[in-house]
Amino acid sequence: EKDGHKHFMAKEIAEQPTAIDRALANYLAQDNSIVLPEALDFSQIERLTLVACGTGYYSCLVAKYWFEQIARMPVEVDVASEFRYREPPISADTLAVFVSQSGETADTLAALRYTEGKAKQIAGLVNVPESSIARESDIVLPIKAGPEISVASTKAFTCQLTVLLLMALKAAEVRGHALPENVLEDMRALPGLVHQAIAAENSIQAMARDLAGARDVIFLGRGALYPIALEGALKLKELSYIHAEGYASGELKHGPIALIDETVPVVVMAPRDALFEKTVSNMQEVMARGGKVILVTDAEGAKMAGDGVHATIVLPALPDVLAPILYAVPAQQIAYYTAIAKGTDVDQPRNLAKSVTVE
Ligand code: M6R
């Protein structure tokens, strides 16, 4: 049942190229038109509210960058447990989107019910199409990841991102904004790139043995890679029980830098993009304090980072807009191999449940 893998998590990480392909096939036609449920009309919607818990929440944070930058639509993102009790005003031109692998998360379902009669439409982005969240949504967007057994979400995350990006691109198209050049062709190359990223695991395995001895780990990222830093930290906490925090790289000097010394590894998620040089200077600040930088980047980024980096994980280069999907893979593998090195229970970490159906 694990297809020769040691854990469901390893199997589900490996399944990502196929799962993303399936998600693409579901929403992207041969002629490169994006096919979403007809009821979803972005010309009638002025803003989005995205709500989820855990890893789904990080998908929403990435989607905020995409909807804002590509479709020029304002986006609010919240964790369901806060949203449901805050009584946020929802305008009648809002599309409320609830992202949930299981479709059964109690807080997310309650948040959905709060928006009933307030939002223009309610969309459920789920992996389980017969779930409560799907049933109670006006529009259901299956992410097509296939069954996810491991408590740590992996392929559901990358499939959520894939579908959210297609939604943002559709919104841009309908609202008359140019799409990033070649983006749909580039998306078709994603499964192959994710496959290559998975193969970078040898360098991660070696590095994870180091990480396993740390008490605290910091993850940094900028722009749409910031939520991937948060996801990397969540995965590491869940699987290895190591305290980990994700920060926006630019926030480092506003507090967290006080934590840095030679015992605190800093994982930096930084493809070579327009903001890369700023990230290099953040890394130098870390290294000047004895911090061990683990840089996840592409070949050009690795070259530009210069000396002093403790370890580098090199991923294929790809268009900026797609980077969060690819960089999710090492975020998962770092946690996976650190957990293996520590000997913790990968598929069933302590205190956690796959589906959180109580508050
Ligand atoms: O089924 P859901 O997507 O609604 O679940 C939300 C979270 O409970 C879930 O993402 C959790 O954070 C995972 N264990 C993350 O790996």
Coordinates of C-alpha atoms and ligand atoms in Angstrom, one line a residue:
E1 CA 0.0 0.0 0.0
K2 CA 3.0 2.3 0.4
D3 CA 4.2 1.3 -3.0
G4 CA 7.6 0.3 -1.8
H5 CA 8.1 3.5 0.2
K6 CA 8.9 3.4 3.9
H7 CA 6.2 5.8 4.9
F8 CA 3.0 7.2 3.4
M9 CA 4.6 10.6 3.5
A10 CA 7.5 9.5 1.2
K11 CA 4.9 7.9 -1.1
E12 CA 2.9 11.1 -1.2
I13 CA 5.9 13.3 -1.7
A14 CA 6.8 11.1 -4.7
E15 CA 3.3 11.2 -6.0
Q16 CA 3.4 15.0 -6.5
P17 CA 4.3 15.0 -10.2
T18 CA 1.3 12.8 -11.0
A19 CA -1.0 14.6 -8.6
I20 CA -0.2 18.0 -10.0
D21 CA -0.6 16.6 -13.5
R22 CA -4.1 15.4 -12.5
A23 CA -5.0 18.8 -11.1
L24 CA -3.8 20.5 -14.3
A25 CA -5.6 18.0 -16.5
N26 CA -8.8 18.8 -14.6
Y27 CA -8.7 22.6 -15.1
L28 CA -6.4 23.3 -18.1
A29 CA -7.8 22.3 -21.5
Q30 CA -5.6 21.1 -24.4
D31 CA -5.9 24.6 -26.0
N32 CA -4.6 26.1 -22.8
S33 CA -8.0 27.6 -21.8
I34 CA -8.6 27.5 -18.0
V35 CA -11.8 25.7 -17.3
L36 CA -13.4 26.4 -13.9
P37 CA -17.0 25.7 -12.9
E38 CA -19.3 28.0 -14.9
A39 CA -20.8 29.4 -11.8
L40 CA -17.5 31.0 -10.9
D41 CA -17.5 34.4 -12.7
F42 CA -14.6 36.6 -11.7
S43 CA -16.2 39.6 -13.6
Q44 CA -18.9 39.6 -10.8
I45 CA -16.4 39.5 -7.9
E46 CA -14.3 42.3 -6.6
R47 CA -12.5 40.8 -3.7
L48 CA -11.5 37.4 -2.1
T49 CA -11.5 36.1 1.4
L50 CA -9.4 32.9 1.8
V51 CA -9.8 30.9 4.9
A52 CA -8.2 27.6 6.1
C53 CA -6.2 26.0 8.9
G54 CA -2.6 24.7 9.0
T55 CA -1.0 24.0 5.7
G56 CA -4.1 25.1 3.8
Y57 CA -3.7 28.5 5.4
Y58 CA -0.2 28.7 3.8
S59 CA -1.7 27.9 0.4
C60 CA -4.0 30.8 0.9
L61 CA -1.1 33.1 1.8
V62 CA 0.7 32.1 -1.4
A63 CA -2.5 32.7 -3.3
K64 CA -2.8 36.2 -2.0
Y65 CA 0.5 37.1 -3.8
W66 CA -0.9 35.6 -7.0
F67 CA -4.3 37.2 -6.9
E68 CA -3.0 40.6 -6.0
Q69 CA -0.1 40.6 -8.4
I70 CA -1.6 38.9 -11.4
A71 CA -5.3 39.6 -11.2
R72 CA -5.0 42.9 -9.2
M73 CA -7.7 41.8 -6.8
P74 CA -7.7 42.6 -3.1
V75 CA -7.4 39.4 -0.9
E76 CA -7.9 38.8 2.8
V77 CA -6.5 35.7 4.3
D78 CA -7.2 34.3 7.7
V79 CA -7.0 31.2 9.9
A80 CA -10.5 29.7 10.3
S81 CA -10.3 29.6 14.1
E82 CA -9.8 33.4 14.2
F83 CA -12.1 34.3 11.3
R84 CA -15.1 32.5 12.7
Y85 CA -15.2 34.5 15.9
R86 CA -14.0 37.8 14.7
E87 CA -17.2 38.7 12.9
P88 CA -15.4 40.2 10.0
P89 CA -17.5 42.3 7.6
I90 CA -18.0 40.5 4.3
S91 CA -19.1 42.6 1.4
A92 CA -21.6 41.2 -1.1
D93 CA -19.0 41.3 -3.9
T94 CA -16.8 38.8 -2.1
L95 CA -15.8 35.3 -3.2
A96 CA -15.2 33.4 0.0
V97 CA -12.8 30.4 -0.5
F98 CA -12.4 27.7 2.0
V99 CA -9.3 25.5 1.5
S100 CA -9.3 22.1 3.2
Q101 CA -7.7 18.8 2.3
S102 CA -10.2 16.7 4.3
G103 CA -13.2 19.1 3.9
E104 CA -14.1 18.2 7.4
T105 CA -12.1 20.7 9.6
A106 CA -14.4 22.0 12.2
D107 CA -13.1 25.6 12.3
T108 CA -13.1 25.9 8.5
L109 CA -16.6 24.6 8.2
A110 CA -17.8 27.0 10.9
A111 CA -16.0 29.9 9.1
L112 CA -17.8 28.8 5.9
R113 CA -21.2 28.9 7.6
Y114 CA -20.4 32.4 8.9
T115 CA -20.1 33.7 5.3
E116 CA -23.4 32.1 4.2
G117 CA -25.8 34.9 3.1
K118 CA -23.0 37.5 3.3
A119 CA -20.5 36.6 0.5
K120 CA -21.5 36.6 -3.1
Q121 CA -20.4 33.0 -3.5
I122 CA -18.7 30.3 -1.4
A123 CA -16.1 28.1 -3.0
G124 CA -14.7 24.9 -1.4
L125 CA -11.2 23.9 -2.5
V126 CA -11.1 20.3 -1.2
N127 CA -9.4 17.0 -1.8
V128 CA -12.4 15.0 -0.6
P129 CA -15.3 15.9 -2.9
E130 CA -18.0 14.3 -0.8
S131 CA -16.9 16.2 2.3
S132 CA -19.0 18.6 4.4
I133 CA -17.2 21.7 3.1
A134 CA -17.8 20.5 -0.5
R135 CA -21.5 19.9 0.3
E136 CA -22.0 23.3 1.8
S137 CA -20.1 25.3 -0.9
D138 CA -21.8 26.9 -3.9
I139 CA -18.8 26.0 -6.0
V140 CA -16.6 22.9 -5.5
L141 CA -13.0 22.9 -6.8
P142 CA -11.5 19.4 -6.2
I143 CA -7.7 19.5 -6.0
K144 CA -7.3 16.0 -7.3
A145 CA -4.4 15.0 -5.1
G146 CA -5.8 11.5 -4.5
P147 CA -6.0 10.0 -0.9
E148 CA -3.5 11.6 1.5
I149 CA -2.9 9.3 4.4
S150 CA 0.1 10.8 6.2
V151 CA -0.8 13.3 8.8
A152 CA 1.6 15.8 7.3
S153 CA 0.1 17.3 4.3
T154 CA 2.3 17.2 1.2
K155 CA 0.6 16.5 -2.2
A156 CA -2.6 18.2 -1.1
F157 CA -0.5 21.4 -0.5
T158 CA 1.1 21.4 -4.0
C159 CA -2.2 20.6 -5.6
Q160 CA -4.0 23.4 -3.7
L161 CA -1.4 25.8 -4.9
T162 CA -1.7 24.5 -8.5
V163 CA -5.5 25.1 -8.5
L164 CA -5.3 28.4 -6.7
L165 CA -2.8 29.6 -9.3
L166 CA -5.1 28.6 -12.1
M167 CA -7.9 30.5 -10.4
A168 CA -5.8 33.6 -10.1
L169 CA -4.8 33.3 -13.8
K170 CA -8.5 32.9 -14.8
A171 CA -9.4 35.9 -12.7
A172 CA -6.7 38.0 -14.5
E173 CA -7.9 36.8 -17.9
V174 CA -11.5 37.7 -17.2
R175 CA -10.6 41.0 -15.7
G176 CA -8.4 42.0 -18.7
H177 CA -4.9 41.7 -17.1
A178 CA -2.0 40.2 -19.0
L179 CA -0.9 36.8 -17.7
P180 CA 2.8 36.3 -17.0
E181 CA 4.4 35.3 -20.3
N182 CA 4.1 31.6 -21.2
V183 CA 2.7 30.8 -17.8
L184 CA 0.4 28.1 -18.9
E185 CA 3.1 26.3 -20.9
D186 CA 5.4 26.7 -17.9
M187 CA 2.7 25.2 -15.6
R188 CA 2.6 22.1 -17.9
A189 CA 6.3 21.7 -17.1
L190 CA 5.7 21.7 -13.4
P191 CA 5.3 17.9 -12.9
G192 CA 8.7 17.4 -14.5
L193 CA 10.4 20.1 -12.4
V194 CA 8.8 18.7 -9.2
H195 CA 10.2 15.3 -10.2
Q196 CA 13.7 16.8 -10.5
A197 CA 13.3 18.6 -7.2
I198 CA 12.4 15.4 -5.5
A199 CA 15.6 14.0 -6.8
A200 CA 17.6 16.6 -4.8
E201 CA 16.9 14.5 -1.8
N202 CA 20.5 13.2 -1.4
S203 CA 21.8 16.6 -0.4
I204 CA 18.8 17.0 2.0
Q205 CA 19.4 13.6 3.6
A206 CA 23.0 14.5 4.5
M207 CA 22.0 17.9 5.8
A208 CA 19.0 16.6 7.8
R209 CA 21.4 14.6 10.1
D210 CA 22.8 18.0 11.2
L211 CA 19.4 19.5 11.6
A212 CA 18.3 16.6 13.8
G213 CA 20.7 17.9 16.5
A214 CA 19.3 21.4 16.6
R215 CA 16.9 22.7 19.2
D216 CA 15.6 25.6 17.1
V217 CA 15.5 26.2 13.4
I218 CA 14.6 29.3 11.5
F219 CA 13.1 29.4 8.0
L220 CA 13.3 32.5 5.9
G221 CA 11.6 33.5 2.6
R222 CA 10.5 36.6 0.8
G223 CA 7.4 37.3 -1.3
A224 CA 5.5 34.2 -2.1
L225 CA 8.3 32.1 -0.7
Y226 CA 7.5 33.5 2.8
P227 CA 4.5 31.2 3.2
I228 CA 6.8 28.4 2.1
A229 CA 9.2 29.2 4.9
L230 CA 6.2 29.0 7.3
E231 CA 5.2 25.7 5.8
G232 CA 8.8 24.4 6.2
A233 CA 8.7 25.4 9.8
L234 CA 5.3 23.8 10.4
K235 CA 6.4 20.5 8.8
L236 CA 9.6 20.4 10.8
K237 CA 7.7 21.0 14.1
E238 CA 5.0 18.3 13.2
L239 CA 7.5 15.6 12.2
S240 CA 10.6 16.1 14.2
Y241 CA 9.3 18.0 17.3
I242 CA 12.1 20.6 16.7
H243 CA 11.1 24.1 17.5
A244 CA 11.0 26.0 14.1
E245 CA 9.8 29.4 13.1
G246 CA 9.2 30.9 9.7
Y247 CA 9.8 34.6 9.1
A248 CA 9.7 37.0 6.2
S249 CA 13.4 37.5 5.4
G250 CA 13.0 41.3 5.9
E251 CA 11.6 40.8 9.4
L252 CA 14.9 39.2 10.6
K253 CA 16.4 42.4 11.9
H254 CA 13.2 43.3 13.7
G255 CA 13.6 40.7 16.4
P256 CA 14.4 37.1 15.4
I257 CA 18.1 37.9 14.6
A258 CA 18.5 38.0 18.4
L259 CA 18.1 34.2 18.4
I260 CA 20.9 33.6 15.9
D261 CA 24.1 31.8 17.1
E262 CA 26.1 28.8 15.9
T263 CA 23.4 26.4 17.3
V264 CA 20.5 27.8 15.3
P265 CA 20.4 26.7 11.6
V266 CA 18.7 29.1 9.2
V267 CA 17.0 27.6 6.2
V268 CA 16.7 30.2 3.4
M269 CA 14.2 29.6 0.6
A270 CA 15.5 31.9 -2.1
P271 CA 15.2 31.3 -5.9
R272 CA 17.3 33.7 -7.9
D273 CA 14.6 36.4 -8.4
A274 CA 14.4 40.2 -8.3
L275 CA 14.7 40.1 -4.5
F276 CA 17.6 37.7 -4.3
E277 CA 20.3 40.2 -3.5
K278 CA 18.3 41.4 -0.5
T279 CA 18.1 37.8 0.7
V280 CA 21.9 37.5 0.3
S281 CA 22.4 40.4 2.6
N282 CA 20.0 38.8 5.2
M283 CA 22.1 35.6 4.9
Q284 CA 25.3 37.6 5.5
E285 CA 23.7 39.0 8.7
V286 CA 23.1 35.5 9.9
M287 CA 26.5 34.2 9.0
A288 CA 28.2 37.2 10.7
R289 CA 26.6 35.9 13.9
G290 CA 27.9 32.4 13.4
G291 CA 24.5 31.1 12.1
K292 CA 24.6 28.1 9.8
V293 CA 22.8 29.0 6.6
I294 CA 21.1 26.2 4.6
L295 CA 20.3 27.8 1.2
V296 CA 17.6 26.4 -1.0
T297 CA 18.0 28.0 -4.4
D298 CA 18.8 27.4 -8.1
A299 CA 22.2 27.1 -9.8
E300 CA 22.6 30.8 -10.4
G301 CA 21.5 31.6 -6.8
A302 CA 24.0 29.1 -5.5
K303 CA 26.8 30.9 -7.5
M304 CA 25.7 34.4 -6.3
A305 CA 25.4 33.4 -2.7
G306 CA 29.2 33.2 -2.4
D307 CA 31.2 31.6 0.4
G308 CA 30.1 30.9 3.9
V309 CA 26.9 29.1 3.2
H310 CA 26.8 25.9 5.3
A311 CA 24.8 23.8 2.8
T312 CA 23.1 24.4 -0.5
I313 CA 20.1 22.5 -2.0
V314 CA 20.0 23.2 -5.7
L315 CA 16.6 23.1 -7.5
P316 CA 15.9 23.6 -11.2
A317 CA 15.4 27.3 -12.2
L318 CA 11.9 28.2 -13.1
P319 CA 9.7 31.3 -13.6
D320 CA 9.2 33.2 -10.4
V321 CA 5.4 32.7 -10.3
L322 CA 5.8 28.9 -10.0
A323 CA 8.6 28.9 -7.4
P324 CA 6.4 28.4 -4.3
I325 CA 5.1 25.1 -5.7
L326 CA 8.6 23.8 -6.4
Y327 CA 10.1 25.0 -3.2
A328 CA 7.4 23.2 -1.2
V329 CA 9.2 20.0 -2.0
P330 CA 12.4 20.6 -0.1
A331 CA 10.4 22.1 2.7
Q332 CA 8.7 18.6 3.0
Q333 CA 11.9 16.6 2.5
I334 CA 13.8 18.6 5.1
A335 CA 11.2 17.7 7.7
Y336 CA 10.9 14.1 6.5
Y337 CA 14.6 13.3 6.6
T338 CA 15.1 15.2 9.9
A339 CA 12.3 13.1 11.4
I340 CA 14.0 9.9 10.1
A341 CA 17.3 11.0 11.6
K342 CA 15.6 11.6 14.9
G343 CA 13.6 8.4 14.7
T344 CA 10.2 10.0 15.3
D345 CA 6.9 8.6 13.9
V346 CA 6.7 10.2 10.5
D347 CA 3.2 9.2 9.4
Q348 CA 1.6 9.6 12.8
P349 CA 3.3 12.3 14.8
R350 CA 2.3 12.6 18.5
N351 CA -0.7 14.6 19.4
L352 CA -1.8 15.2 15.8
A353 CA -4.8 13.9 13.9
K354 CA -5.2 13.8 10.1
S355 CA -8.6 15.5 10.3
V356 CA -9.4 18.0 13.0
T357 CA -13.2 17.7 13.3
V358 CA -13.5 19.2 16.8
E359 CA -12.6 22.7 17.8
Ligands
M6R1 O1 -8.0 18.9 6.1 P1 -7.5 20.3 6.3 O2 -6.7 20.8 5.1 O3 -8.6 21.3 6.6 O4 -6.5 20.3 7.5 C1 -6.0 21.5 8.0 C2 -4.8 21.3 8.9 O5 -5.2 20.5 10.0 C3 -3.7 20.5 8.2 O6 -3.2 21.2 7.1 C4 -2.5 20.3 9.2 O7 -1.9 21.6 9.5 C5 -1.5 19.3 8.6 N1 -1.1 18.4 9.6 C6 -0.2 20.0 8.1 O8 0.7 19.1 7.7

